[in-house]
């Protein structure tokens, strides 16, 4: 009948024909959908049981829990995937409060599954607070709480009202980034003090009583204050150590600006047999105090940042960290007039490679009264305390000239028989002098007792200055195994460059020549100078920068190298951007 109806037919007839056609369309769509479902059932991914597929969905949710893009990627694909997503509540247990409609729907779909609440929003409209209140009221369902209090009056009240037990809470992360008047105090009634499964506690800008039941059987504890305020440090060292005694399984400990004053009390050391990472930041006295009261594995990574009145007052931190008990293969020392940073690794590190943050030990000591003498005494202490017999790589960074040749010779050279690579940032003239043969300290020429290292023939280009096949000789040079040298920011004035050239020439004479030389952002260094260095060292890498010259020197250089074009050096910074996403909420 519909085939004979036209737009000119009677209205009633046209309407009936349209209904008949709509019925045919729905029938065909149903058939097509059934065929698509049968075809999807033949796809390899359909072999996965629903339980496994839901876990795959959960991995996608965790990869971007602040967005809701994943809702389309799992529930808007096919009927089977949508049915699986709706069948397993844990897929919806990570509500995103940036998307209020979805947050409300997720709270419904998650049913009784454990909730993970992450709230770091700056703009908090009333509806968002209502949804957050609704989520936090279900304390018995909380598995993880990650909350940033930016509005003390409105948001802190939500935490204060959480007085019911949290039997399934395993991770608690609270921040108070919106309040800098001192740490916020967690009341004793928070979570009813009943969190039997709590294992990870991370508090930033919050104060908690050390005898709190929340601090029991933890594997991770992090308590950080923005600044040290004596008025907020009401607990004693004994209370802190007693709290650590209740965490025998602790793997990660970070305490910053909260360490209590030292009190001499006889008590057994706290044994943290499972500790893998320790981070401390406070006055040097407090850091030394707690370190002296703890026992932990030598394999634990230790990072300490301390502050003292002067350089000598910071020296005890090195013995407190037991640096004498470590034999590093890589060492980095950075010094300014009022700070020293020491990092060491138990493996060989390429200091010219990518950034590295996994040092086995890092000590950052700062002092209020700067002095060059403090730099040198600290440098001597570090190098003379550390066992350096196995050191392969050394990086030294300094913005001062306070380290003399005598310090380099007396502290480092006798203990570096295996050092193969050195990176120096700055212009420590004392180091350059220690590379050569004519090293004079207090009027006495210094000659190491170590025999010259006889180089074995290798497959590489030999420099013109190298006397291949030279016989072994007695004596030798300092840094006998040194083969790779990187200089950054070195000021190669005429005398310094001449001295450096003579030093590396001497290494060739003693069969201890450099294999590679890297020059980065060095001052008073020209292309002609680099060509001269290439005649001595077989592999020289230079960034091509000619910097540090006066206007008159640059004019003379331009006249001399009129035909040479130095390329521009550009540094780009790529910022991450957030592509806002409008969810297809109507599809639910």
Coordinates of C-alpha atoms in Angstrom, one line a residue:
X1 CA 0.0 0.0 0.0
X2 CA 2.8 2.4 0.9
X3 CA 4.3 2.0 -2.6
X4 CA 1.2 3.6 -4.1
X5 CA 0.9 6.5 -1.7
X6 CA 2.4 9.9 -2.7
X7 CA 2.8 13.3 -1.1
X8 CA -0.5 14.3 -2.8
X9 CA -2.5 11.5 -1.2
X10 CA -5.0 12.1 1.6
X11 CA -3.4 13.1 4.9
X12 CA -4.7 10.0 6.7
X13 CA -3.4 7.7 4.0
X14 CA 0.0 9.4 4.0
X15 CA 0.3 9.1 7.8
X16 CA -0.6 5.4 7.7
X17 CA 2.0 4.8 5.0
X18 CA 4.6 6.5 7.0
X19 CA 3.9 4.3 10.0
X20 CA 4.1 1.2 7.9
X21 CA 7.5 2.4 6.5
X22 CA 8.8 3.2 10.0
X23 CA 7.9 -0.3 11.0
X24 CA 9.8 -1.8 8.1
X25 CA 12.8 0.4 8.9
X26 CA 12.8 -0.7 12.6
X27 CA 12.6 -4.3 11.5
X28 CA 15.6 -4.0 9.1
X29 CA 17.6 -2.0 11.7
X30 CA 17.0 -4.8 14.2
X31 CA 18.2 -7.4 11.7
X32 CA 21.3 -5.3 10.9
X33 CA 22.0 -4.9 14.6
X34 CA 21.6 -8.7 15.2
X35 CA 24.0 -9.4 12.3
X36 CA 26.5 -6.9 13.7
X37 CA 26.3 -8.5 17.1
X38 CA 26.9 -11.9 15.6
X39 CA 29.9 -10.5 13.7
X40 CA 31.3 -8.9 16.8
X41 CA 31.0 -12.2 18.6
X42 CA 33.5 -13.7 16.1
X43 CA 36.2 -11.0 16.9
X44 CA 39.2 -12.3 18.8
X45 CA 38.6 -10.0 21.7
X46 CA 35.2 -11.8 22.3
X47 CA 37.2 -14.7 23.7
X48 CA 37.8 -12.7 26.8
X49 CA 35.5 -13.6 29.7
X50 CA 33.4 -10.6 31.0
X51 CA 35.5 -10.5 34.2
X52 CA 38.7 -10.1 32.3
X53 CA 37.2 -7.5 29.9
X54 CA 36.0 -5.4 32.8
X55 CA 39.5 -5.4 34.2
X56 CA 40.7 -4.1 30.8
X57 CA 38.1 -1.4 31.0
X58 CA 39.3 -0.5 34.5
X59 CA 42.9 0.0 33.2
X60 CA 41.5 2.5 30.7
X61 CA 39.6 4.3 33.4
X62 CA 42.8 4.5 35.6
X63 CA 44.8 5.9 32.7
X64 CA 42.8 9.1 32.8
X65 CA 40.5 9.2 35.8
X66 CA 40.0 13.0 35.6
X67 CA 38.4 12.7 32.1
X68 CA 35.3 10.8 30.9
X69 CA 36.6 10.0 27.4
X70 CA 36.7 6.4 28.4
X71 CA 32.9 6.3 28.7
X72 CA 32.6 6.4 24.9
X73 CA 35.6 4.1 24.4
X74 CA 34.0 1.3 26.5
X75 CA 30.3 1.7 26.7
X76 CA 29.6 3.3 23.3
X77 CA 31.2 0.6 21.1
X78 CA 28.9 -2.3 21.1
X79 CA 26.1 -3.9 23.1
X80 CA 28.3 -6.6 24.6
X81 CA 30.9 -4.0 25.9
X82 CA 28.1 -1.8 27.2
X83 CA 26.5 -4.7 29.0
X84 CA 29.8 -5.7 30.6
X85 CA 30.6 -2.1 31.6
X86 CA 27.2 -1.8 33.3
X87 CA 27.4 -5.3 34.9
X88 CA 30.6 -4.6 36.9
X89 CA 30.2 -1.6 39.3
X90 CA 34.0 -1.1 39.9
X91 CA 34.3 0.3 36.4
X92 CA 32.3 3.3 37.6
X93 CA 33.9 3.7 41.0
X94 CA 36.2 6.6 40.0
X95 CA 33.8 9.6 39.8
X96 CA 35.1 12.7 38.0
X97 CA 33.9 15.8 39.7
X98 CA 34.9 17.9 36.7
X99 CA 31.9 16.5 34.9
X100 CA 29.0 16.8 37.3
X101 CA 26.4 14.8 35.3
X102 CA 28.7 11.9 34.9
X103 CA 29.8 12.1 38.5
X104 CA 26.2 11.7 39.6
X105 CA 25.7 8.8 37.2
X106 CA 28.9 7.1 38.3
X107 CA 27.9 7.2 41.9
X108 CA 24.7 5.4 40.9
X109 CA 26.3 2.8 38.7
X110 CA 29.1 2.0 41.1
X111 CA 26.4 0.5 43.5
X112 CA 28.3 -0.9 46.5
X113 CA 31.8 -1.0 44.9
X114 CA 34.7 0.6 46.7
X115 CA 35.0 4.3 45.8
X116 CA 38.1 6.2 44.8
X117 CA 37.5 9.9 45.5
X118 CA 40.0 12.4 44.0
X119 CA 39.2 16.0 44.4
X120 CA 41.6 18.8 43.4
X121 CA 39.2 21.3 42.0
X122 CA 39.6 25.1 42.4
X123 CA 36.2 26.2 41.3
X124 CA 33.6 24.5 43.4
X125 CA 30.0 25.3 42.6
X126 CA 27.3 24.3 45.0
X127 CA 26.2 21.3 43.0
X128 CA 29.8 20.0 43.0
X129 CA 30.0 20.3 46.8
X130 CA 26.6 18.5 47.1
X131 CA 27.9 15.6 45.0
X132 CA 31.2 15.5 47.0
X133 CA 29.3 15.5 50.3
X134 CA 27.2 12.6 49.0
X135 CA 30.3 10.7 48.1
X136 CA 32.1 11.3 51.3
X137 CA 29.1 10.4 53.4
X138 CA 29.5 6.8 52.1
X139 CA 32.6 6.3 54.3
X140 CA 32.2 2.6 54.5
X141 CA 32.7 2.4 50.7
X142 CA 35.8 4.4 50.6
X143 CA 38.9 2.6 49.2
X144 CA 41.0 5.7 48.4
X145 CA 40.6 9.3 49.4
X146 CA 42.7 12.0 47.6
X147 CA 41.5 15.4 48.7
X148 CA 42.9 18.9 48.3
X149 CA 41.5 21.4 50.7
X150 CA 41.5 24.8 49.0
X151 CA 38.6 26.4 50.9
X152 CA 39.2 25.9 54.6
X153 CA 35.7 26.8 55.7
X154 CA 33.7 24.8 53.2
X155 CA 35.9 21.9 52.4
X156 CA 37.6 21.2 55.7
X157 CA 34.2 20.9 57.3
X158 CA 33.5 17.9 55.0
X159 CA 36.5 16.1 56.5
X160 CA 35.7 17.0 60.1
X161 CA 32.3 15.5 59.7
X162 CA 33.7 12.1 58.5
X163 CA 33.5 10.4 61.9
X164 CA 32.4 6.9 60.8
X165 CA 34.9 4.0 60.5
X166 CA 36.4 3.4 57.1
X167 CA 37.0 -0.4 57.1
X168 CA 38.2 -0.6 53.5
X169 CA 40.2 2.6 53.2
X170 CA 43.7 1.7 52.0
X171 CA 45.1 5.1 50.8
X172 CA 44.6 8.5 52.4
X173 CA 46.1 11.6 50.6
X174 CA 45.2 15.0 52.0
X175 CA 46.6 18.4 50.9
X176 CA 45.9 21.9 52.1
X177 CA 47.4 23.9 49.3
X178 CA 44.9 26.8 49.7
X179 CA 46.0 27.6 53.3
X180 CA 49.4 28.9 54.3
X181 CA 48.7 30.1 57.9
X182 CA 50.1 26.9 59.3
X183 CA 49.1 23.2 59.1
X184 CA 45.5 22.2 59.5
X185 CA 44.8 19.7 62.3
X186 CA 43.0 16.5 61.7
X187 CA 40.6 15.9 64.6
X188 CA 40.9 12.8 66.7
X189 CA 37.5 11.7 65.6
X190 CA 38.4 11.7 61.9
X191 CA 37.2 8.3 60.4
X192 CA 36.5 7.2 64.0
X193 CA 40.1 6.3 64.3
X194 CA 39.1 2.9 62.8
X195 CA 40.9 2.2 59.5
X196 CA 42.2 -1.4 59.7
X197 CA 43.2 -1.6 56.1
X198 CA 44.9 1.8 55.8
X199 CA 48.5 1.3 54.4
X200 CA 49.4 4.6 52.7
X201 CA 49.1 8.0 54.4
X202 CA 50.2 11.2 52.6
X203 CA 49.5 14.5 54.4
X204 CA 50.6 17.9 53.0
X205 CA 49.9 20.9 55.2
X206 CA 48.1 18.8 57.7
X207 CA 49.0 18.0 61.3
X208 CA 48.2 14.7 62.9
X209 CA 48.8 13.3 66.4
X210 CA 51.6 10.7 66.3
X211 CA 49.6 8.4 68.5
X212 CA 46.6 8.5 66.1
X213 CA 45.2 5.0 65.4
X214 CA 45.5 5.9 61.7
X215 CA 49.3 5.6 61.9
X216 CA 49.4 1.8 62.4
X217 CA 50.9 -0.9 60.1
X218 CA 51.6 1.6 57.3
X219 CA 53.8 0.8 54.3
X220 CA 54.0 4.5 53.2
X221 CA 54.0 7.6 55.3
X222 CA 54.5 11.1 54.0
X223 CA 54.0 14.2 56.2
X224 CA 55.0 17.5 54.7
X225 CA 54.6 21.1 56.1
X226 CA 55.3 24.1 53.9
X227 CA 57.7 25.6 56.4
X228 CA 59.0 24.8 59.8
X229 CA 57.0 26.5 62.6
X230 CA 58.1 25.7 66.1
X231 CA 54.7 26.6 67.5
X232 CA 53.1 23.7 65.6
X233 CA 55.7 21.1 66.8
X234 CA 54.0 20.0 70.0
X235 CA 55.1 16.3 69.7
X236 CA 58.4 15.0 70.9
X237 CA 61.0 12.8 69.2
X238 CA 59.9 10.0 71.5
X239 CA 56.3 10.2 70.2
X240 CA 57.5 10.2 66.6
X241 CA 59.8 7.2 67.2
X242 CA 57.0 5.3 69.0
X243 CA 54.8 5.9 66.0
X244 CA 57.4 4.5 63.7
X245 CA 57.7 1.5 66.0
X246 CA 54.1 0.7 65.0
X247 CA 55.0 0.6 61.3
X248 CA 57.4 -2.4 61.0
X249 CA 56.4 -2.9 57.3
X250 CA 57.1 0.7 56.3
X251 CA 58.6 0.9 52.8
X252 CA 58.6 4.6 52.2
X253 CA 59.0 7.5 54.7
X254 CA 59.0 11.2 53.9
X255 CA 59.1 13.8 56.7
X256 CA 59.6 17.5 55.9
X257 CA 59.6 20.5 58.3
X258 CA 58.0 18.5 61.1
X259 CA 60.9 16.8 62.9
X260 CA 60.8 17.6 66.7
X261 CA 63.7 19.0 68.6
X262 CA 66.3 16.5 69.8
X263 CA 65.8 15.1 73.3
X264 CA 68.5 12.8 74.8
X265 CA 66.5 9.8 75.8
X266 CA 67.8 6.2 76.1
X267 CA 65.7 4.0 73.9
X268 CA 66.3 1.2 71.3
X269 CA 66.7 2.2 67.7
X270 CA 63.6 1.9 65.5
X271 CA 64.1 -1.0 63.1
X272 CA 62.6 -0.4 59.6
X273 CA 63.7 -3.6 58.0
X274 CA 61.6 -3.1 54.8
X275 CA 62.4 0.5 54.2
X276 CA 63.1 1.3 50.5
X277 CA 63.0 5.1 50.4
X278 CA 63.7 7.7 53.1
X279 CA 63.3 11.5 52.5
X280 CA 64.0 14.1 55.2
X281 CA 64.0 17.9 55.1
X282 CA 64.6 20.0 58.2
X283 CA 67.3 21.6 60.3
X284 CA 70.5 19.6 60.4
X285 CA 70.2 18.9 64.1
X286 CA 66.8 17.4 63.8
X287 CA 67.8 15.3 60.7
X288 CA 70.8 13.9 62.4
X289 CA 68.7 13.2 65.5
X290 CA 66.2 11.0 63.8
X291 CA 68.8 9.3 61.6
X292 CA 70.7 8.3 64.7
X293 CA 67.6 6.6 66.1
X294 CA 66.7 4.5 63.0
X295 CA 68.1 1.3 61.5
X296 CA 67.2 0.5 57.9
X297 CA 68.7 -1.5 55.0
X298 CA 71.8 -0.2 53.3
X299 CA 69.9 -0.6 50.0
X300 CA 67.3 2.0 50.9
X301 CA 67.4 5.2 48.8
X302 CA 68.0 8.2 51.1
X303 CA 67.4 11.8 50.3
X304 CA 68.1 14.4 52.9
X305 CA 67.8 18.2 52.7
X306 CA 69.0 20.1 55.8
X307 CA 69.8 23.6 56.9
X308 CA 72.5 24.9 59.2
X309 CA 74.0 28.1 60.5
X310 CA 77.3 27.6 58.7
X311 CA 79.1 25.0 56.6
X312 CA 80.8 23.2 59.5
X313 CA 77.4 22.8 61.3
X314 CA 76.2 20.7 58.4
X315 CA 79.1 18.3 58.4
X316 CA 77.5 15.9 60.9
X317 CA 74.8 15.0 58.4
X318 CA 77.3 13.1 56.3
X319 CA 78.2 10.7 59.1
X320 CA 74.6 10.5 60.1
X321 CA 73.8 9.3 56.6
X322 CA 76.6 6.7 56.9
X323 CA 78.3 7.7 53.6
X324 CA 81.4 5.9 54.8
X325 CA 79.4 2.6 54.5
X326 CA 78.7 3.1 50.8
X327 CA 81.1 2.5 47.9
X328 CA 79.6 4.3 44.9
X329 CA 80.4 3.9 41.2
X330 CA 79.1 7.3 40.3
X331 CA 79.3 10.5 42.3
X332 CA 77.9 14.1 41.8
X333 CA 79.0 17.0 43.9
X334 CA 77.4 20.4 43.4
X335 CA 78.6 23.5 45.4
X336 CA 77.7 27.1 45.7
X337 CA 78.8 29.6 48.4
X338 CA 76.0 28.4 50.7
X339 CA 75.0 25.0 49.6
X340 CA 76.3 21.6 48.7
X341 CA 74.5 18.7 47.0
X342 CA 75.9 15.2 47.0
X343 CA 74.4 12.4 44.9
X344 CA 75.8 8.9 44.6
X345 CA 74.8 5.8 42.7
X346 CA 75.9 2.2 43.0
X347 CA 76.1 1.9 39.2
X348 CA 77.9 3.8 36.5
X349 CA 75.9 6.8 35.4
X350 CA 76.2 8.7 32.1
X351 CA 76.2 12.3 33.4
X352 CA 75.8 13.6 29.8
X353 CA 72.7 11.5 29.2
X354 CA 69.1 12.1 30.1
X355 CA 68.0 13.4 33.5
X356 CA 68.4 10.9 36.4
X357 CA 66.6 11.1 39.7
X358 CA 67.1 7.6 41.2
X359 CA 70.3 8.2 43.1
X360 CA 70.9 5.8 46.0
X361 CA 71.9 8.7 48.3
X362 CA 71.2 12.5 48.0
X363 CA 72.3 15.0 50.6
X364 CA 71.5 18.7 50.2
X365 CA 73.0 20.9 52.9
X366 CA 72.5 24.7 53.0
X367 CA 73.9 27.2 55.4
X368 CA 73.1 30.8 56.3
X369 CA 76.7 32.2 56.5
X370 CA 78.5 31.5 53.2
X371 CA 82.3 31.2 52.9
X372 CA 84.9 29.7 50.5
X373 CA 86.6 28.0 53.4
X374 CA 83.3 26.2 54.2
X375 CA 83.2 25.0 50.6
X376 CA 86.7 23.5 50.7
X377 CA 86.3 21.9 54.1
X378 CA 83.0 20.4 53.1
X379 CA 84.5 19.1 49.8
X380 CA 87.5 17.6 51.7
X381 CA 85.1 15.9 54.2
X382 CA 83.0 14.4 51.5
X383 CA 85.8 13.0 49.4
X384 CA 87.8 11.8 52.4
X385 CA 84.9 10.1 54.0
X386 CA 83.4 8.3 51.0
X387 CA 85.1 5.1 49.8
X388 CA 86.0 6.1 46.3
X389 CA 88.1 3.1 45.2
X390 CA 85.4 1.8 42.9
X391 CA 84.3 5.2 41.5
X392 CA 83.9 5.2 37.7
X393 CA 82.2 8.5 37.0
X394 CA 82.4 11.9 38.8
X395 CA 80.4 15.1 38.2
X396 CA 81.5 18.3 39.9
X397 CA 79.4 21.5 39.7
X398 CA 80.6 24.8 41.2
X399 CA 79.9 28.5 40.8
X400 CA 82.9 29.5 42.9
X401 CA 86.7 29.2 42.8
X402 CA 87.0 28.1 46.4
X403 CA 88.4 24.6 45.8
X404 CA 92.1 24.8 45.6
X405 CA 94.5 22.4 43.8
X406 CA 95.7 21.1 47.2
X407 CA 92.1 20.1 48.0
X408 CA 91.6 18.2 44.7
X409 CA 94.9 16.4 45.2
X410 CA 94.6 15.7 48.9
X411 CA 91.0 14.6 48.9
X412 CA 90.2 12.9 45.6
X413 CA 93.2 11.7 43.6
X414 CA 94.7 9.1 45.9
X415 CA 91.4 7.3 46.0
X416 CA 90.4 7.3 42.3
X417 CA 92.3 4.5 40.6
X418 CA 89.3 3.4 38.5
X419 CA 87.8 6.8 37.6
X420 CA 87.2 6.9 33.8
X421 CA 84.8 9.8 33.3
X422 CA 84.7 13.3 34.8
X423 CA 82.2 16.1 34.1
X424 CA 83.0 19.5 35.5
X425 CA 80.6 22.4 35.4
X426 CA 82.1 25.8 36.3
X427 CA 85.8 26.9 36.4
X428 CA 87.6 25.1 39.1
X429 CA 91.2 25.9 38.2
X430 CA 92.4 23.5 40.9
X431 CA 90.9 20.6 39.0
X432 CA 92.7 21.6 35.7
X433 CA 96.0 21.8 37.5
X434 CA 95.5 18.3 38.9
X435 CA 95.2 16.9 35.4
X436 CA 98.8 17.6 34.5
X437 CA 102.3 16.5 35.7
X438 CA 103.6 19.8 37.2
X439 CA 101.4 19.8 40.3
X440 CA 102.9 21.8 43.1
X441 CA 101.3 22.0 46.5
X442 CA 103.0 24.0 49.3
X443 CA 106.2 24.2 47.2
X444 CA 106.4 20.4 46.7
X445 CA 105.9 18.7 43.4
X446 CA 103.2 16.0 43.7
X447 CA 103.8 12.7 41.9
X448 CA 101.4 9.8 42.5
X449 CA 102.9 6.5 43.4
X450 CA 100.5 4.7 41.1
X451 CA 102.3 3.2 38.1
X452 CA 101.4 4.6 34.7
X453 CA 98.5 2.8 33.1
X454 CA 99.7 0.9 29.9
X455 CA 97.1 1.4 27.3
X456 CA 96.1 -1.7 25.2
X457 CA 95.6 -1.2 21.5
X458 CA 92.0 -0.5 20.6
X459 CA 90.0 0.0 17.4
X460 CA 89.9 3.8 17.2
X461 CA 91.6 6.8 15.6
X462 CA 94.9 7.6 17.3
X463 CA 95.7 11.3 17.9
X464 CA 98.8 12.8 16.5
X465 CA 100.2 13.4 19.9
X466 CA 99.9 9.8 21.1
X467 CA 103.1 7.7 21.0
X468 CA 101.7 4.3 20.2
X469 CA 103.4 1.4 21.8
X470 CA 105.3 3.5 24.4
X471 CA 106.9 1.4 27.1
X472 CA 105.6 1.5 30.6
X473 CA 107.3 4.1 32.8
X474 CA 107.5 4.6 36.6
X475 CA 105.3 7.1 38.3
X476 CA 102.4 8.6 36.3
X477 CA 99.7 11.2 36.5
X478 CA 96.8 11.9 38.7
X479 CA 93.5 10.3 37.6
X480 CA 95.4 7.4 35.9
X481 CA 92.3 5.7 34.4
X482 CA 90.7 9.0 33.2
X483 CA 89.6 8.6 29.5
X484 CA 86.5 10.8 29.1
X485 CA 86.3 14.5 30.1
X486 CA 83.4 16.9 29.8
X487 CA 83.9 20.6 30.6
X488 CA 80.8 22.9 30.9
X489 CA 81.0 26.6 31.5
X490 CA 84.8 26.6 31.7
X491 CA 86.5 30.0 31.3
X492 CA 89.4 29.3 28.9
X493 CA 91.4 32.5 29.3
X494 CA 94.8 32.4 27.6
X495 CA 96.7 31.1 30.7
X496 CA 94.0 28.5 31.5
X497 CA 93.8 27.1 27.9
X498 CA 97.6 26.9 27.7
X499 CA 97.7 25.1 31.0
X500 CA 95.0 22.7 29.9
X501 CA 96.7 21.9 26.6
X502 CA 100.0 21.1 28.4
X503 CA 98.2 18.9 30.9
X504 CA 96.5 16.7 28.3
X505 CA 99.7 16.6 26.3
X506 CA 101.4 15.2 29.4
X507 CA 98.8 12.5 29.6
X508 CA 99.7 11.4 26.1
X509 CA 103.3 11.2 27.0
X510 CA 102.5 9.0 30.0
X511 CA 100.2 6.8 27.9
X512 CA 97.2 8.0 29.8
X513 CA 95.7 10.2 27.1
X514 CA 92.0 11.2 26.9
X515 CA 89.8 9.3 24.5
X516 CA 87.1 11.9 24.3
X517 CA 86.7 15.6 25.3
X518 CA 83.3 17.4 25.4
X519 CA 83.2 21.2 25.6
X520 CA 79.8 22.9 26.3
X521 CA 79.2 26.7 26.8
X522 CA 82.9 27.3 27.5
X523 CA 84.0 31.0 27.5
X524 CA 87.0 32.4 25.6
X525 CA 87.2 29.4 23.4
X526 CA 87.4 29.8 19.6
X527 CA 87.2 27.4 16.7
X528 CA 91.0 27.7 16.3
X529 CA 91.5 26.7 19.9
X530 CA 89.3 23.6 19.4
X531 CA 91.3 22.7 16.3
X532 CA 94.4 22.7 18.4
X533 CA 92.7 20.5 21.0
X534 CA 91.7 18.0 18.3
X535 CA 95.4 17.5 17.5
X536 CA 95.8 16.2 21.0
X537 CA 92.6 14.3 21.7
X538 CA 91.2 12.0 19.1
X539 CA 87.5 12.7 19.8
X540 CA 86.5 16.3 20.6
X541 CA 82.8 17.4 20.7
X542 CA 82.2 21.2 20.8
X543 CA 78.9 23.0 20.8
X544 CA 80.3 25.8 18.5
X545 CA 79.6 28.6 20.9
X546 CA 82.1 31.5 21.1
X547 CA 81.1 33.4 24.2
X548 CA 82.7 35.5 26.9
X549 CA 84.6 37.9 24.7
X550 CA 84.6 41.7 25.1
X551 CA 83.4 43.9 22.2
X552 CA 86.9 44.6 21.0
X553 CA 87.8 40.9 21.1
X554 CA 84.6 40.0 19.2
X555 CA 85.3 42.6 16.5
X556 CA 88.8 41.2 16.0
X557 CA 87.4 37.7 15.9
X558 CA 84.8 38.7 13.4
X559 CA 87.5 40.2 11.1
X560 CA 89.5 37.0 11.5
X561 CA 86.6 34.7 10.8
X562 CA 84.6 37.0 8.5
X563 CA 83.5 34.1 6.3
X564 CA 82.3 31.9 9.2
X565 CA 78.6 31.8 9.9
X566 CA 77.6 30.7 13.4
X567 CA 74.2 29.3 13.6
X568 CA 71.6 30.5 16.0
X569 CA 70.7 28.2 18.9
X570 CA 67.1 28.1 19.8
X571 CA 65.4 26.4 22.8
X572 CA 61.8 25.5 22.6
X573 CA 59.5 24.6 25.4
X574 CA 56.4 22.6 24.6
X575 CA 53.5 23.0 27.1
X576 CA 51.0 20.3 27.7
X577 CA 47.4 21.3 26.9
X578 CA 44.1 20.0 28.1
X579 CA 41.6 19.3 25.4
X580 CA 38.2 19.7 27.0
X581 CA 35.8 17.0 26.3
X582 CA 32.0 17.1 26.1
X583 CA 30.6 13.7 27.0
X584 CA 27.7 12.2 25.1
X585 CA 25.6 12.2 28.2
X586 CA 22.4 11.6 26.3
X587 CA 23.7 8.2 25.2
X588 CA 23.5 6.7 28.7

